[in-house]
Coordinates of N, CA and C in Angstrom, one line a residue:
S18 N 19.5 24.6 -26.6 CA 19.6 26.0 -26.5 C 18.6 27.1 -27.0
T19 N 18.6 28.2 -27.0 CA 17.6 29.0 -27.5 C 17.7 29.0 -29.0
S20 N 19.0 28.4 -29.4 CA 18.8 28.5 -30.9 C 18.7 27.0 -31.6
G21 N 18.3 26.1 -30.7 CA 18.0 24.7 -30.9 C 19.0 23.6 -30.2
P22 N 18.8 22.5 -30.4 CA 19.6 21.6 -29.9 C 20.9 21.6 -30.1
K23 N 21.7 21.4 -29.3 CA 23.6 21.5 -29.5 C 24.1 20.5 -28.5
V24 N 25.4 20.3 -29.1 CA 26.2 19.6 -28.3 C 26.8 20.6 -26.8
A25 N 26.7 20.0 -26.0 CA 27.2 21.0 -24.6 C 28.7 20.6 -24.6
G26 N 29.0 19.4 -24.8 CA 30.6 18.9 -24.7 C 30.8 17.5 -24.7
I27 N 31.8 17.2 -25.0 CA 32.3 15.7 -25.3 C 33.2 15.4 -24.2
I28 N 33.6 14.4 -23.7 CA 34.1 13.9 -22.9 C 34.9 12.5 -23.5
Q29 N 36.2 12.5 -23.6 CA 36.9 11.6 -24.2 C 37.1 10.5 -23.3
K30 N 37.0 9.2 -23.4 CA 37.0 7.9 -22.7 C 38.5 7.9 -22.7
T31 N 39.3 7.4 -21.5 CA 40.5 7.1 -21.4 C 41.0 5.5 -20.8
G32 N 39.5 4.9 -20.6 CA 39.8 3.5 -19.9 C 40.5 3.5 -18.6
S33 N 40.5 4.4 -18.0 CA 41.0 4.4 -16.6 C 40.2 3.8 -15.6
N34 N 39.0 3.8 -15.7 CA 37.9 3.1 -14.7 C 38.1 4.0 -13.5
Q35 N 38.2 5.3 -13.7 CA 37.9 6.2 -12.5 C 37.0 7.1 -12.9
W36 N 36.1 7.6 -11.9 CA 35.2 8.5 -12.0 C 36.0 9.8 -12.6
R37 N 35.1 10.5 -13.3 CA 35.7 12.0 -14.0 C 34.5 12.7 -13.7
D38 N 35.0 14.3 -13.5 CA 34.1 15.1 -13.4 C 33.9 15.9 -14.8
A39 N 32.8 16.5 -15.2 CA 33.4 17.4 -16.2 C 31.9 18.6 -16.3
I40 N 32.2 19.6 -16.3 CA 31.3 20.6 -16.3 C 31.1 21.6 -17.3
F41 N 30.0 21.8 -17.9 CA 29.6 22.4 -19.2 C 28.8 23.4 -18.7
D42 N 29.3 24.9 -19.0 CA 28.7 26.0 -18.7 C 27.7 26.6 -19.9
L43 N 26.6 26.5 -19.9 CA 25.5 26.6 -20.8 C 24.9 28.1 -20.8
T44 N 25.4 28.8 -21.6 CA 24.6 30.2 -21.5 C 23.4 30.6 -21.8
D45 N 23.1 29.7 -23.0 CA 21.8 29.8 -23.7 C 20.9 28.8 -23.7
A46 N 21.2 27.9 -22.3 CA 20.3 26.7 -22.2 C 18.7 27.2 -22.0
R47 N 18.1 26.1 -22.6 CA 16.6 26.2 -22.5 C 15.9 24.9 -22.5
F48 N 15.0 24.8 -21.3 CA 14.4 23.4 -21.0 C 12.8 23.6 -21.2
L49 N 12.7 23.1 -22.5 CA 10.9 23.1 -22.8 C 10.8 21.9 -23.8
N50 N 11.6 20.8 -23.1 CA 11.1 19.7 -23.7 C 11.2 19.6 -25.3
G51 N 12.2 20.2 -25.9 CA 12.7 20.4 -27.2 C 13.1 19.1 -27.9
L52 N 13.6 17.9 -27.3 CA 14.1 17.2 -27.8 C 13.3 15.9 -28.2
D53 N 13.6 15.0 -29.1 CA 12.9 13.7 -29.3 C 12.4 13.1 -28.0
G54 N 11.0 12.7 -28.0 CA 10.5 12.1 -27.0 C 10.1 13.5 -25.8
G55 N 10.4 14.2 -25.9 CA 9.9 15.7 -25.2 C 11.0 15.9 -24.1
A56 N 12.3 15.1 -24.2 CA 13.2 15.3 -23.3 C 13.9 16.7 -23.5
D57 N 14.7 17.0 -22.5 CA 15.6 18.3 -22.5 C 16.9 17.9 -22.4
L58 N 17.4 16.6 -22.1 CA 18.9 16.2 -21.9 C 19.2 14.7 -22.5
R59 N 20.2 14.8 -23.6 CA 20.5 13.4 -24.1 C 21.9 13.1 -23.7
I60 N 22.2 12.0 -23.2 CA 23.5 11.6 -23.2 C 23.8 10.7 -24.2
N61 N 24.9 10.8 -25.1 CA 25.1 10.0 -26.2 C 26.5 9.2 -26.3
C62 N 26.6 7.8 -26.2 CA 27.6 7.2 -25.8 C 28.6 7.3 -27.2
L63 N 27.9 7.6 -28.6 CA 28.6 7.9 -29.8 C 29.0 6.5 -30.3
D64 N 28.4 5.4 -29.9 CA 29.3 4.0 -30.1 C 30.5 3.7 -29.9
T65 N 30.8 4.3 -28.8 CA 32.2 3.8 -28.3 C 32.3 3.2 -27.0
G66 N 31.2 2.4 -26.7 CA 31.0 1.5 -25.5 C 30.0 2.0 -24.4
N67 N 29.8 1.2 -23.5 CA 28.9 1.5 -22.5 C 29.5 2.8 -21.4
E68 N 28.5 3.6 -21.2 CA 28.6 4.9 -20.2 C 28.2 4.4 -19.0
Y69 N 28.9 5.0 -17.9 CA 28.5 4.8 -16.5 C 28.6 6.0 -15.8
I70 N 27.3 6.6 -15.7 CA 26.8 8.1 -15.2 C 26.7 7.9 -14.1
H71 N 27.3 8.4 -13.0 CA 27.2 8.4 -11.8 C 26.2 9.6 -11.5
K72 N 26.0 10.8 -11.8 CA 25.1 12.0 -11.4 C 25.2 13.1 -12.5
V73 N 24.3 13.6 -12.7 CA 24.0 14.9 -13.6 C 23.4 15.6 -12.8
D74 N 23.9 16.9 -12.5 CA 23.7 17.9 -11.8 C 23.4 19.3 -12.8
V75 N 22.0 19.7 -12.8 CA 21.8 20.7 -13.9 C 21.2 22.2 -12.8
R76 N 22.2 23.1 -12.9 CA 21.8 24.2 -12.0 C 21.5 25.6 -13.0
I77 N 20.5 26.0 -12.4 CA 20.2 27.3 -13.2 C 20.4 28.7 -12.2
G78 N 20.6 29.5 -13.0 CA 21.0 30.6 -12.4 C 22.6 30.8 -11.8
S79 N 22.8 31.8 -10.8 CA 24.0 31.7 -10.3 C 24.3 31.3 -9.0
G80 N 25.4 31.1 -8.5 CA 25.5 30.4 -7.2 C 25.4 28.9 -7.2
P81 N 25.6 28.5 -5.8 CA 25.2 27.1 -5.5 C 23.8 27.0 -5.3
V82 N 23.3 25.7 -5.8 CA 21.8 25.4 -5.6 C 21.9 25.0 -4.2
Q83 N 21.0 25.1 -3.5 CA 20.7 24.9 -1.9 C 19.4 24.3 -1.9
S84 N 19.1 23.6 -0.5 CA 18.0 22.9 -0.5 C 17.4 23.7 0.9
H85 N 16.1 23.7 0.9 CA 15.5 24.0 2.1 C 14.2 23.2 2.4
N86 N 14.4 22.5 3.6 CA 13.3 21.6 4.0 C 12.3 22.2 5.2
I87 N 10.9 21.8 4.5 CA 9.7 22.4 5.3 C 8.9 21.1 5.8
P88 N 8.9 20.8 7.3 CA 7.9 20.1 7.8 C 6.4 20.3 7.6
L89 N 6.0 19.3 7.1 CA 4.5 19.3 6.9 C 3.7 18.5 7.7
K90 N 2.4 18.9 8.0 CA 1.6 17.9 9.3 C 0.4 17.8 8.8
A91 N 0.0 16.6 8.6 CA -1.4 16.1 8.6 C -2.0 16.1 9.7
S92 N -1.7 16.0 10.7 CA -2.5 16.0 12.3 C -3.2 17.3 12.3
N93 N -3.0 18.4 11.7 CA -4.0 19.8 11.8 C -5.0 19.8 11.0
G94 N -5.4 18.9 10.5 CA -6.6 18.8 9.3 C -5.8 18.8 8.0
G95 N -4.5 18.8 8.1 CA -3.6 18.6 6.7 C -3.4 19.8 6.1
W96 N -3.9 21.1 6.5 CA -3.5 22.2 6.1 C -2.2 23.0 6.8
N97 N -1.3 23.4 5.7 CA -0.1 24.1 6.2 C -0.1 25.3 5.1
F98 N 0.3 26.3 5.9 CA 0.6 27.6 5.2 C 2.1 27.5 4.8
V99 N 2.7 27.8 3.8 CA 4.2 27.7 3.4 C 4.7 28.8 2.5
S100 N 5.7 29.2 2.8 CA 6.3 30.0 1.6 C 7.7 29.6 1.6
V101 N 8.6 29.6 0.7 CA 9.8 28.9 0.3 C 11.0 30.1 0.3
P102 N 11.9 30.3 1.2 CA 12.9 31.3 1.2 C 13.8 31.3 0.1
L103 N 13.7 30.3 -0.8 CA 14.7 30.1 -2.2 C 13.9 30.5 -3.6
A104 N 14.6 30.9 -4.2 CA 14.2 31.1 -5.7 C 14.2 29.4 -6.2
P105 N 12.9 28.9 -6.4 CA 13.2 27.5 -6.6 C 14.0 27.3 -8.0
V106 N 14.7 26.3 -8.3 CA 15.3 25.9 -9.5 C 14.3 25.7 -10.8
S107 N 13.4 25.4 -10.6 CA 12.2 25.2 -11.4 C 10.9 25.9 -10.7
T108 N 10.0 26.7 -11.3 CA 8.7 27.1 -10.6 C 7.6 26.4 -10.9
A109 N 7.8 25.4 -11.5 CA 6.6 24.5 -12.2 C 6.0 23.6 -11.0
I110 N 4.8 23.9 -10.7 CA 4.4 23.5 -9.3 C 4.7 21.9 -9.1
A111 N 4.8 21.2 -10.1 CA 5.1 19.6 -9.8 C 6.2 19.7 -9.5
N112 N 7.3 20.0 -10.1 CA 9.1 20.3 -9.6 C 8.9 20.8 -8.2
V113 N 8.3 21.9 -8.0 CA 8.4 22.5 -6.8 C 7.9 21.4 -5.5
L114 N 6.9 20.6 -5.9 CA 6.4 20.0 -4.8 C 6.8 18.2 -4.8
A115 N 7.9 18.2 -5.9 CA 8.3 16.8 -6.1 C 8.8 16.0 -5.3
S116 N 9.1 16.5 -4.0 CA 9.6 15.7 -2.9 C 8.3 15.1 -2.1
I117 N 7.2 15.7 -2.4 CA 6.2 15.2 -1.5 C 4.9 14.5 -2.4
A118 N 5.5 14.2 -3.7 CA 4.6 13.7 -4.6 C 3.6 12.6 -4.3
G119 N 2.4 12.3 -4.2 CA 1.6 11.6 -3.8 C 1.1 11.7 -2.3
K120 N 1.7 12.7 -1.7 CA 1.4 12.9 0.0 C 0.6 14.3 0.2
Y121 N 0.0 14.8 -1.0 CA -0.6 16.1 -0.9 C -1.8 15.7 -1.9
D122 N -2.9 16.4 -1.7 CA -3.9 16.4 -2.7 C -4.5 17.8 -3.2
Q123 N -4.0 18.9 -2.6 CA -4.5 20.5 -3.0 C -3.8 21.3 -2.5
V124 N -3.4 22.3 -3.5 CA -2.6 23.7 -3.1 C -3.6 24.7 -3.7
Q125 N -3.4 25.9 -2.9 CA -4.3 27.0 -2.8 C -3.6 28.2 -2.9
Y126 N -3.9 29.3 -3.7 CA -3.3 30.5 -3.6 C -4.0 31.5 -3.8
W127 N -4.4 32.7 -2.9 CA -5.1 33.6 -3.3 C -4.6 34.8 -4.3
S128 N -4.9 35.1 -5.3 CA -4.4 36.0 -6.2 C -5.5 37.0 -6.7
N129 N -5.3 38.3 -6.7 CA -6.2 39.2 -7.4 C -7.8 39.1 -7.0
G130 N -7.8 38.5 -6.0 CA -9.3 38.5 -5.3 C -10.0 37.2 -5.5
S131 N -9.2 36.2 -5.8 CA -10.0 34.6 -6.2 C -8.9 33.7 -5.8
W132 N -9.4 32.6 -5.3 CA -8.6 31.5 -5.2 C -8.1 30.9 -6.6
R133 N -6.9 30.3 -6.7 CA -6.1 29.8 -7.7 C -5.8 28.4 -6.9
T134 N -6.0 27.3 -7.9 CA -5.8 25.8 -7.1 C -4.8 25.1 -7.9
Y135 N -4.5 24.0 -7.3 CA -3.6 22.9 -8.0 C -4.1 21.7 -7.3
P136 N -4.5 20.5 -8.2 CA -4.4 20.7 -9.5 C -5.8 21.1 -10.2
G137 N -5.5 21.7 -11.5 CA -6.8 22.0 -12.2 C -7.4 23.5 -12.1
G138 N -7.1 24.0 -11.2 CA -7.8 25.4 -10.9 C -6.6 26.7 -11.2
G139 N -6.0 26.6 -12.2 CA -5.3 27.7 -12.6 C -3.8 28.0 -12.0
L140 N -3.5 27.2 -10.8 CA -2.2 27.4 -10.2 C -1.3 26.7 -10.9
E141 N -0.1 27.1 -11.6 CA 0.8 26.5 -12.7 C 2.3 26.6 -11.9
N142 N 2.6 27.6 -11.1 CA 3.7 28.0 -10.5 C 3.9 28.3 -9.3
I143 N 4.8 28.3 -8.5 CA 5.0 28.7 -7.1 C 6.6 29.1 -7.2
D144 N 6.7 30.4 -6.5 CA 8.1 30.9 -6.4 C 8.2 31.3 -5.1
Q145 N 9.2 32.0 -4.7 CA 9.5 32.7 -3.2 C 8.6 34.0 -2.9
T146 N 8.1 34.3 -3.8 CA 7.2 35.6 -3.6 C 5.9 35.1 -2.9
M147 N 5.3 34.1 -3.0 CA 4.6 33.5 -2.7 C 4.1 32.9 -1.3
G148 N 3.0 32.9 -0.7 CA 2.7 32.3 0.5 C 1.3 31.4 -0.3
F149 N 1.2 30.2 0.4 CA 0.4 29.2 -0.4 C 0.0 28.0 0.7
W150 N -1.4 27.7 0.5 CA -1.8 26.6 1.5 C -1.8 25.3 0.9
I151 N -1.0 24.2 1.5 CA -1.1 23.0 0.8 C -1.7 22.1 1.8
H152 N -2.5 21.2 1.3 CA -3.3 20.2 2.1 C -2.4 18.7 2.0
V153 N -1.7 18.3 2.9 CA -1.4 17.0 2.6 C -1.9 15.9 3.5
T154 N -1.8 14.7 2.9 CA -2.7 13.5 3.5 C -1.8 12.7 4.4
Q155 N -0.6 12.9 4.5 CA 0.5 12.3 5.8 C 1.6 13.3 6.0
D156 N 2.1 13.3 7.1 CA 3.0 14.2 7.6 C 4.2 13.8 6.7
C157 N 4.8 14.6 6.2 CA 6.1 14.6 5.1 C 6.8 16.0 5.2
T158 N 8.1 16.1 4.5 CA 9.0 17.0 4.7 C 9.2 17.5 3.1
L159 N 8.7 18.8 2.6 CA 8.8 19.4 1.5 C 10.3 19.9 1.6
T160 N 11.1 19.4 0.2 CA 12.4 19.9 0.0 C 12.3 20.6 -1.3
V161 N 12.8 22.0 -0.9 CA 12.7 22.7 -2.3 C 14.1 23.1 -2.6
P162 N 15.0 22.9 -3.8 CA 16.1 23.2 -4.4 C 16.0 24.8 -4.7
G163 N 17.0 25.2 -4.6 CA 17.0 26.6 -5.2 C 18.2 27.6 -4.8
N164 N 18.3 28.8 -5.2 CA 19.3 29.8 -4.7 C 18.7 30.9 -4.1
A165 N 19.4 31.3 -3.2 CA 19.2 32.4 -2.4 C 18.9 33.8 -3.4
P166 N 17.9 34.5 -3.2 CA 17.8 35.4 -4.2 C 18.3 36.7 -3.2
A167 N 19.1 37.4 -4.2 CA 19.6 38.7 -3.8 C 18.8 39.6 -3.1
S168 N 17.8 39.9 -4.1 CA 16.8 40.9 -3.3 C 15.3 40.4 -4.0
T169 N 14.2 40.5 -3.7 CA 12.9 40.2 -4.2 C 11.9 41.1 -4.0
T170 N 11.3 41.7 -4.9 CA 10.2 42.4 -5.1 C 8.9 41.7 -5.5
I171 N 7.9 42.0 -4.6 CA 6.5 41.1 -4.5 C 5.8 42.3 -4.7
P172 N 5.0 42.4 -5.9 CA 3.8 43.3 -6.5 C 2.3 43.2 -5.5
L173 N 2.1 44.0 -4.8 CA 0.8 43.6 -4.3 C -0.3 44.6 -4.5
T174 N -1.5 44.0 -4.3 CA -2.8 44.9 -4.8 C -3.4 45.3 -3.8
V175 N -4.4 46.3 -3.9 CA -5.2 46.5 -2.8 C -5.9 45.4 -2.4
G176 N -6.2 45.4 -1.0 CA -7.1 44.4 -0.2 C -6.0 43.0 0.2
W177 N -6.5 41.8 0.2 CA -5.8 40.8 0.8 C -4.5 40.1 -0.6
N178 N -3.3 39.9 0.3 CA -2.4 39.3 -0.6 C -1.7 38.2 0.2
M179 N -1.5 37.0 -0.4 CA -1.0 35.7 0.2 C 0.9 36.0 -0.3
I180 N 1.6 36.4 0.7 CA 2.9 36.8 0.2 C 3.8 35.6 1.0
G181 N 4.9 35.5 0.1 CA 6.2 34.6 1.3 C 7.0 35.3 1.6
W182 N 8.1 35.0 2.7 CA 8.9 35.4 3.2 C 10.3 34.9 2.5
P183 N 10.7 35.6 1.6 CA 12.0 34.9 0.6 C 13.7 35.2 1.4
S184 N 13.6 34.4 2.5 CA 14.8 34.5 3.3 C 14.6 33.6 4.5
N185 N 15.9 33.1 4.8 CA 15.9 32.4 5.9 C 16.1 32.9 7.4
D186 N 16.3 34.5 7.0 CA 16.7 35.5 8.2 C 15.1 35.9 8.6
T187 N 15.3 35.6 10.2 CA 14.2 36.3 10.7 C 14.3 37.8 11.4
V188 N 13.4 38.6 11.0 CA 13.3 39.9 11.3 C 11.9 40.4 11.6
S189 N 11.9 41.5 12.4 CA 10.3 41.8 13.0 C 9.8 42.4 11.8
I190 N 8.4 42.4 11.9 CA 7.4 42.7 11.0 C 7.6 44.1 10.6
G191 N 7.8 45.2 11.4 CA 8.2 46.5 11.0 C 9.4 46.3 9.9
T192 N 10.4 45.7 10.3 CA 11.5 45.6 9.6 C 11.3 45.0 8.2
A193 N 10.5 43.9 8.0 CA 10.5 43.2 6.9 C 9.4 44.2 5.7
L194 N 8.4 44.9 6.4 CA 7.4 45.7 5.8 C 7.8 47.3 5.8
A195 N 8.8 47.6 5.8 CA 9.3 49.1 6.1 C 9.1 49.6 4.8
S196 N 9.2 49.0 3.6 CA 8.8 49.8 2.4 C 7.5 50.1 2.3
L197 N 6.4 49.5 3.1 CA 5.2 49.6 3.1 C 4.5 50.3 4.4
A198 N 5.3 50.9 5.2 CA 4.9 51.6 6.4 C 3.9 52.6 6.0
G199 N 2.7 52.4 6.9 CA 1.5 53.3 6.6 C 0.5 53.0 5.1
K200 N 1.1 51.9 4.7 CA -0.1 51.4 3.9 C -0.7 49.8 3.7
Y201 N -0.7 49.6 5.2 CA -1.4 48.2 5.4 C -1.9 48.5 6.7
S202 N -2.8 47.4 7.0 CA -3.7 47.7 8.3 C -3.6 46.4 9.2
V203 N -3.3 45.2 8.6 CA -3.3 44.1 9.4 C -2.3 43.1 8.8
V204 N -1.5 42.3 9.5 CA -0.7 41.4 8.8 C -1.0 39.8 9.6
Y205 N -1.3 38.7 8.7 CA -1.6 37.7 9.7 C -0.4 36.4 9.3
A206 N 0.0 35.7 10.1 CA 1.2 34.8 9.6 C 0.6 33.4 10.1

């Protein structure tokens, strides 16, 4: 938690040999590798026998976590221009791209007049406001878990901006950029 490690909850064993669900709502959760060994979550059996855990589902924010699949092709030289329509559960680039680990070798993003790259070039996070290039080494599908944003504001700078479309809905360019009417000269997709 924001105040340090704490017990989220306790489940009493009943010996029923049945699966049980338990939900712990943590309003002050913090995932910064703060436990021993750099962990964020620990399950302790309290010396009361073996635990059989089927699934641990951690959700950030409100609303149900969704997933969005984006097919990526290597046959076009490997470069794919991508944006994600969901606010990712984690914006850390390795987490956003976890579903295609080992199937890409570079990600590029244009920001404030220069390219930022991953790995090693200053690009550390990806979110729903960004459009970015990803170079894949084989055909694959990027699966991004996240929440549908209620609204998104994307700050723009004079000149070129690589932005994402934070929605699954298709709208005309004029509608999408209505708040920028008369303030842009060209749009590429």
